[in-house]
Amino acid sequence: DVKVTQSSRYLVKRTGEKVFLECVQDMDHENMFWYRQDPGLGLRLIYFSYDVKMKEKGDIPEGYSVSREKKERFSLILESASTNQTSMYLCASSFTGTGRDGYTFGSGTRLTVV
Amino acid sequence: DQQVKQNSPSLSVQEGRISILNCDYTNSMFDYFLWYKKYPAEGPTFLISISSIKDKNEDGRFTVFLNKSAKHLSLHIVPSQPGDSAVYFCAASDSGTYKYIFGTGTRLKVLA
């Protein structure tokens, strides 16, 4: 069974901390994505990557950075966590460039910044 | 600017009846659409898709209809089951991009 695995289901961090969210996929997908889900706002794209060491900003990249050193791993970094970054974070991957096969999502990480 | 809109945040339907979830989009370049289902504390799972060259796609109890002139798509679930209770997201993309734009979601509750 193919999978996208997010390392933590729940995280509580303090304001100002540097936070790393890890995502690993075992499907040899080229494309990986980070979204956040907030009530009333749906899924919003933070960053995506279509190849190792390649990254592009999504719709809400401010306050975030990403790293993709290996094809299977895509990390989201909150440089200095703030309370408005409290959210559900979802990682996804896809095989084709246009995602015609759809995304495979991880189970999500619920991050609370206090 | 919300390019993909789901104007109904929630919907309640009796078991066995039809559920109709709606989605509107503004970008005429969108040519591929997906529906995802999301249970609490889980990631979204792919449900059904439709290309702009079609106006209907069916998979078991799930049918997606696309009206390009109205920039509107809908998901029909017949018959609805309690296990269908979840949040449903529509998503759209245009050819050559790597990313989908998601709607805000509709929470469906199927009452037994």
mmCIF file of C-alpha atoms in Angstrom:
data_model
loop_
_atom_site.group_PDB
_atom_site.id
_atom_site.type_symbol
_atom_site.label_atom_id
_atom_site.label_comp_id
_atom_site.label_asym_id
_atom_site.label_seq_id
_atom_site.Cartn_x
_atom_site.Cartn_y
_atom_site.Cartn_z
ATOM 1 C CA ASP A 1 0.000 0.000 0.000
ATOM 2 C CA VAL A 2 1.567 3.247 -1.166
ATOM 3 C CA LYS A 3 2.006 5.893 1.412
ATOM 4 C CA VAL A 4 2.778 9.443 2.296
ATOM 5 C CA THR A 5 3.980 9.530 5.874
ATOM 6 C CA GLN A 6 4.111 12.623 8.042
ATOM 7 C CA SER A 7 6.377 12.187 11.015
ATOM 8 C CA SER A 8 4.097 13.692 13.657
ATOM 9 C CA ARG A 9 0.326 13.667 14.081
ATOM 10 C CA TYR A 10 0.296 16.339 16.779
ATOM 11 C CA LEU A 11 2.861 18.975 17.707
ATOM 12 C CA VAL A 12 2.840 21.765 20.264
ATOM 13 C CA LYS A 13 5.522 24.403 19.877
ATOM 14 C CA ARG A 14 6.293 27.746 21.457
ATOM 15 C CA THR A 15 6.248 31.066 19.675
ATOM 16 C CA GLY A 16 9.622 31.781 18.111
ATOM 17 C CA GLU A 17 10.723 28.168 17.885
ATOM 18 C CA LYS A 18 12.060 26.736 14.638
ATOM 19 C CA VAL A 19 9.779 23.885 13.606
ATOM 20 C CA PHE A 20 10.441 21.075 11.164
ATOM 21 C CA LEU A 21 7.613 19.060 9.613
ATOM 22 C CA GLU A 22 8.784 15.981 7.785
ATOM 23 C CA CYS A 23 7.104 14.119 4.935
ATOM 24 C CA VAL A 24 8.236 10.922 3.235
ATOM 25 C CA GLN A 25 6.650 9.147 0.267
ATOM 26 C CA ASP A 26 7.415 5.679 -1.007
ATOM 27 C CA MET A 27 5.895 5.969 -4.482
ATOM 28 C CA ASP A 28 8.868 7.474 -6.345
ATOM 29 C CA HIS A 29 6.733 10.558 -7.075
ATOM 30 C CA GLU A 30 8.450 13.570 -8.583
ATOM 31 C CA ASN A 31 6.061 16.166 -7.169
ATOM 32 C CA MET A 32 5.515 16.953 -3.517
ATOM 33 C CA PHE A 33 3.379 19.605 -1.875
ATOM 34 C CA TRP A 34 2.709 21.217 1.487
ATOM 35 C CA TYR A 35 -0.774 22.531 2.238
ATOM 36 C CA ARG A 36 -2.388 23.922 5.331
ATOM 37 C CA GLN A 37 -6.042 23.428 6.144
ATOM 38 C CA ASP A 38 -7.963 26.012 8.130
ATOM 39 C CA PRO A 39 -11.709 26.218 8.811
ATOM 40 C CA GLY A 40 -13.472 28.245 6.163
ATOM 41 C CA LEU A 41 -10.319 28.580 4.072
ATOM 42 C CA GLY A 42 -9.942 25.065 2.697
ATOM 43 C CA LEU A 43 -6.570 23.775 1.586
ATOM 44 C CA ARG A 44 -4.006 26.419 0.757
ATOM 45 C CA LEU A 45 -0.726 25.633 -0.965
ATOM 46 C CA ILE A 46 2.386 26.723 0.892
ATOM 47 C CA TYR A 47 5.215 25.306 -1.233
ATOM 48 C CA PHE A 48 5.703 22.589 -3.784
ATOM 49 C CA SER A 49 8.591 20.772 -5.383
ATOM 50 C CA TYR A 50 8.714 19.040 -8.746
ATOM 51 C CA ASP A 51 12.219 17.617 -8.415
ATOM 52 C CA VAL A 52 15.007 17.143 -5.945
ATOM 53 C CA LYS A 53 16.389 20.483 -4.796
ATOM 54 C CA MET A 54 13.680 22.302 -6.785
ATOM 55 C CA LYS A 55 11.017 24.285 -5.006
ATOM 56 C CA GLU A 56 8.401 26.856 -5.827
ATOM 57 C CA LYS A 57 6.276 29.106 -3.700
ATOM 58 C CA GLY A 58 2.619 28.413 -3.427
ATOM 59 C CA ASP A 59 -0.079 30.849 -2.417
ATOM 60 C CA ILE A 60 0.975 31.457 1.192
ATOM 61 C CA PRO A 61 4.758 30.937 1.532
ATOM 62 C CA GLU A 62 5.418 33.729 4.020
ATOM 63 C CA GLY A 63 6.980 32.459 7.225
ATOM 64 C CA TYR A 64 7.813 29.070 5.728
ATOM 65 C CA SER A 65 10.667 27.447 3.858
ATOM 66 C CA VAL A 66 11.160 23.952 2.464
ATOM 67 C CA SER A 67 13.897 21.469 1.788
ATOM 68 C CA ARG A 68 14.029 18.586 -0.647
ATOM 69 C CA GLU A 69 17.419 16.920 -0.570
ATOM 70 C CA LYS A 70 16.117 13.488 -1.577
ATOM 71 C CA LYS A 71 13.285 12.539 -3.896
ATOM 72 C CA GLU A 72 11.263 10.814 -1.202
ATOM 73 C CA ARG A 73 11.510 13.500 1.488
ATOM 74 C CA PHE A 74 10.029 17.002 1.602
ATOM 75 C CA SER A 75 10.415 19.072 4.732
ATOM 76 C CA LEU A 76 8.481 22.165 5.753
ATOM 77 C CA ILE A 77 10.279 24.593 8.039
ATOM 78 C CA LEU A 78 8.690 27.287 10.151
ATOM 79 C CA GLU A 79 11.611 29.614 10.739
ATOM 80 C CA SER A 80 10.094 31.300 13.775
ATOM 81 C CA ALA A 81 6.745 29.835 14.716
ATOM 82 C CA SER A 82 3.879 32.217 15.369
ATOM 83 C CA THR A 83 0.387 31.625 16.723
ATOM 84 C CA ASN A 84 -1.171 32.292 13.298
ATOM 85 C CA GLN A 85 0.663 29.227 12.036
ATOM 86 C CA THR A 86 -1.460 27.009 14.248
ATOM 87 C CA SER A 87 -3.101 24.764 11.680
ATOM 88 C CA MET A 88 -3.433 21.321 10.133
ATOM 89 C CA TYR A 89 -0.519 20.735 7.754
ATOM 90 C CA LEU A 90 -0.939 18.255 4.931
ATOM 91 C CA CYS A 91 1.780 16.835 2.718
ATOM 92 C CA ALA A 92 0.923 15.362 -0.684
ATOM 93 C CA SER A 93 2.705 13.809 -3.632
ATOM 94 C CA SER A 94 1.880 13.077 -7.250
ATOM 95 C CA PHE A 95 3.484 11.194 -10.090
ATOM 96 C CA THR A 96 2.618 13.160 -13.203
ATOM 97 C CA GLY A 97 3.447 16.797 -13.684
ATOM 98 C CA THR A 98 -0.155 17.861 -13.854
ATOM 99 C CA GLY A 99 -1.320 15.546 -11.109
ATOM 100 C CA ARG A 100 -3.793 13.819 -13.385
ATOM 101 C CA ASP A 101 -3.550 10.799 -11.144
ATOM 102 C CA GLY A 102 -4.539 12.945 -8.227
ATOM 103 C CA TYR A 103 -2.546 13.647 -5.133
ATOM 104 C CA THR A 104 -1.822 11.167 -2.384
ATOM 105 C CA PHE A 105 -2.032 12.925 0.953
ATOM 106 C CA GLY A 106 -0.478 12.123 4.277
ATOM 107 C CA SER A 107 -2.573 11.954 7.430
ATOM 108 C CA GLY A 108 -1.652 15.473 8.452
ATOM 109 C CA THR A 109 0.145 17.143 11.331
ATOM 110 C CA ARG A 110 -1.895 19.289 13.666
ATOM 111 C CA LEU A 111 0.447 22.012 14.871
ATOM 112 C CA THR A 112 -0.395 24.233 17.793
ATOM 113 C CA VAL A 113 1.814 27.246 18.475
ATOM 114 C CA VAL A 114 1.444 28.650 21.979
ATOM 115 C CA ASP B 1 -9.272 35.885 -4.753
ATOM 116 C CA GLN B 2 -10.936 32.511 -4.380
ATOM 117 C CA GLN B 3 -10.736 30.774 -7.750
ATOM 118 C CA VAL B 4 -12.565 27.672 -6.551
ATOM 119 C CA LYS B 5 -15.596 28.150 -4.351
ATOM 120 C CA GLN B 6 -17.800 25.807 -2.405
ATOM 121 C CA ASN B 7 -20.549 28.059 -1.158
ATOM 122 C CA SER B 8 -22.218 25.560 1.136
ATOM 123 C CA PRO B 9 -20.098 24.939 4.209
ATOM 124 C CA SER B 10 -22.356 22.120 5.342
ATOM 125 C CA LEU B 11 -25.088 19.797 4.119
ATOM 126 C CA SER B 12 -27.300 17.262 5.886
ATOM 127 C CA VAL B 13 -28.986 14.440 3.991
ATOM 128 C CA GLN B 14 -31.055 11.478 5.037
ATOM 129 C CA GLU B 15 -29.572 8.041 4.480
ATOM 130 C CA GLY B 16 -30.605 6.602 1.110
ATOM 131 C CA ARG B 17 -31.297 9.987 -0.452
ATOM 132 C CA ILE B 18 -29.166 11.892 -2.930
ATOM 133 C CA SER B 19 -26.384 14.224 -1.781
ATOM 134 C CA ILE B 20 -25.448 17.029 -4.155
ATOM 135 C CA LEU B 21 -22.303 19.000 -3.471
ATOM 136 C CA ASN B 22 -21.556 22.042 -5.580
ATOM 137 C CA CYS B 23 -18.410 23.800 -6.688
ATOM 138 C CA ASP B 24 -17.890 26.932 -8.775
ATOM 139 C CA TYR B 25 -14.710 28.181 -10.371
ATOM 140 C CA THR B 26 -13.680 31.411 -12.012
ATOM 141 C CA ASN B 27 -10.611 30.519 -14.080
ATOM 142 C CA SER B 28 -11.634 29.439 -17.585
ATOM 143 C CA MET B 29 -8.198 27.857 -18.045
ATOM 144 C CA PHE B 30 -9.024 25.090 -15.570
ATOM 145 C CA ASP B 31 -9.424 21.861 -17.471
ATOM 146 C CA TYR B 32 -9.205 19.107 -14.888
ATOM 147 C CA PHE B 33 -11.172 18.716 -11.703
ATOM 148 C CA LEU B 34 -10.989 16.413 -8.725
ATOM 149 C CA TRP B 35 -13.120 15.660 -5.701
ATOM 150 C CA TYR B 36 -11.542 14.591 -2.437
ATOM 151 C CA LYS B 37 -13.105 13.260 0.730
ATOM 152 C CA LYS B 38 -11.614 13.952 4.141
ATOM 153 C CA TYR B 39 -12.404 12.313 7.458
ATOM 154 C CA PRO B 40 -11.310 13.991 10.702
ATOM 155 C CA ALA B 41 -7.656 13.395 11.617
ATOM 156 C CA GLU B 42 -6.971 11.843 8.204
ATOM 157 C CA GLY B 43 -5.583 13.176 4.966
ATOM 158 C CA PRO B 44 -7.910 13.775 2.015
ATOM 159 C CA THR B 45 -8.466 10.799 -0.251
ATOM 160 C CA PHE B 46 -9.091 11.004 -3.976
ATOM 161 C CA LEU B 47 -12.691 10.288 -4.920
ATOM 162 C CA ILE B 48 -13.390 11.049 -8.561
ATOM 163 C CA SER B 49 -12.114 13.264 -11.375
ATOM 164 C CA ILE B 50 -13.352 14.821 -14.581
ATOM 165 C CA SER B 51 -11.658 16.343 -17.574
ATOM 166 C CA SER B 52 -13.072 19.379 -19.342
ATOM 167 C CA ILE B 53 -13.622 17.291 -22.476
ATOM 168 C CA LYS B 54 -16.378 15.459 -20.605
ATOM 169 C CA ASP B 55 -19.517 16.646 -18.900
ATOM 170 C CA LYS B 56 -20.062 13.602 -16.709
ATOM 171 C CA ASN B 57 -18.025 10.922 -15.001
ATOM 172 C CA GLU B 58 -19.462 8.108 -12.954
ATOM 173 C CA ASP B 59 -17.907 5.716 -10.459
ATOM 174 C CA GLY B 60 -20.326 3.558 -8.536
ATOM 175 C CA ARG B 61 -22.451 5.741 -6.280
ATOM 176 C CA PHE B 62 -20.490 8.854 -7.210
ATOM 177 C CA THR B 63 -21.092 10.987 -10.286
ATOM 178 C CA VAL B 64 -19.458 14.279 -11.130
ATOM 179 C CA PHE B 65 -21.105 16.688 -13.559
ATOM 180 C CA LEU B 66 -19.289 19.547 -15.266
ATOM 181 C CA ASN B 67 -20.987 22.566 -16.800
ATOM 182 C CA LYS B 68 -18.189 24.499 -18.488
ATOM 183 C CA SER B 69 -20.317 27.398 -19.631
ATOM 184 C CA ALA B 70 -21.464 28.003 -16.057
ATOM 185 C CA LYS B 71 -18.035 27.131 -14.601
ATOM 186 C CA HIS B 72 -19.781 24.789 -12.240
ATOM 187 C CA LEU B 73 -19.315 21.213 -11.176
ATOM 188 C CA SER B 74 -21.288 19.052 -8.835
ATOM 189 C CA LEU B 75 -20.813 15.749 -7.069
ATOM 190 C CA HIS B 76 -23.818 13.467 -6.698
ATOM 191 C CA ILE B 77 -23.818 10.630 -4.202
ATOM 192 C CA VAL B 78 -26.651 8.141 -4.635
ATOM 193 C CA PRO B 79 -27.682 6.561 -2.350
ATOM 194 C CA SER B 80 -26.040 8.406 0.512
ATOM 195 C CA GLN B 81 -24.695 6.308 3.378
ATOM 196 C CA PRO B 82 -23.653 7.293 6.927
ATOM 197 C CA GLY B 83 -20.050 6.413 6.017
ATOM 198 C CA ASP B 84 -20.141 9.199 3.448
ATOM 199 C CA SER B 85 -20.201 11.752 6.262
ATOM 200 C CA ALA B 86 -16.991 13.724 5.726
ATOM 201 C CA VAL B 87 -15.674 16.989 4.343
ATOM 202 C CA TYR B 88 -15.604 17.107 0.552
ATOM 203 C CA PHE B 89 -13.180 19.310 -1.361
ATOM 204 C CA CYS B 90 -13.260 20.104 -5.041
ATOM 205 C CA ALA B 91 -10.007 21.014 -6.750
ATOM 206 C CA ALA B 92 -9.111 22.393 -10.169
ATOM 207 C CA SER B 93 -6.006 22.760 -12.292
ATOM 208 C CA ASP B 94 -5.004 23.809 -15.770
ATOM 209 C CA SER B 95 -2.787 21.837 -18.134
ATOM 210 C CA GLY B 96 0.902 22.170 -17.536
ATOM 211 C CA THR B 97 0.756 23.240 -13.926
ATOM 212 C CA TYR B 98 1.792 21.061 -11.054
ATOM 213 C CA LYS B 99 -0.714 22.308 -8.579
ATOM 214 C CA TYR B 100 -4.392 22.192 -7.781
ATOM 215 C CA ILE B 101 -6.493 24.969 -6.337
ATOM 216 C CA PHE B 102 -8.816 23.645 -3.666
ATOM 217 C CA GLY B 103 -12.195 24.883 -2.572
ATOM 218 C CA THR B 104 -13.055 25.580 1.051
ATOM 219 C CA GLY B 105 -14.864 22.280 1.523
ATOM 220 C CA THR B 106 -18.402 21.152 2.314
ATOM 221 C CA ARG B 107 -19.122 19.096 5.407
ATOM 222 C CA LEU B 108 -21.633 16.380 4.543
ATOM 223 C CA LYS B 109 -23.587 14.684 7.265
ATOM 224 C CA VAL B 110 -25.653 11.660 6.313
ATOM 225 C CA LEU B 111 -28.302 10.945 8.901
ATOM 226 C CA ALA B 112 -29.232 7.347 9.649
#
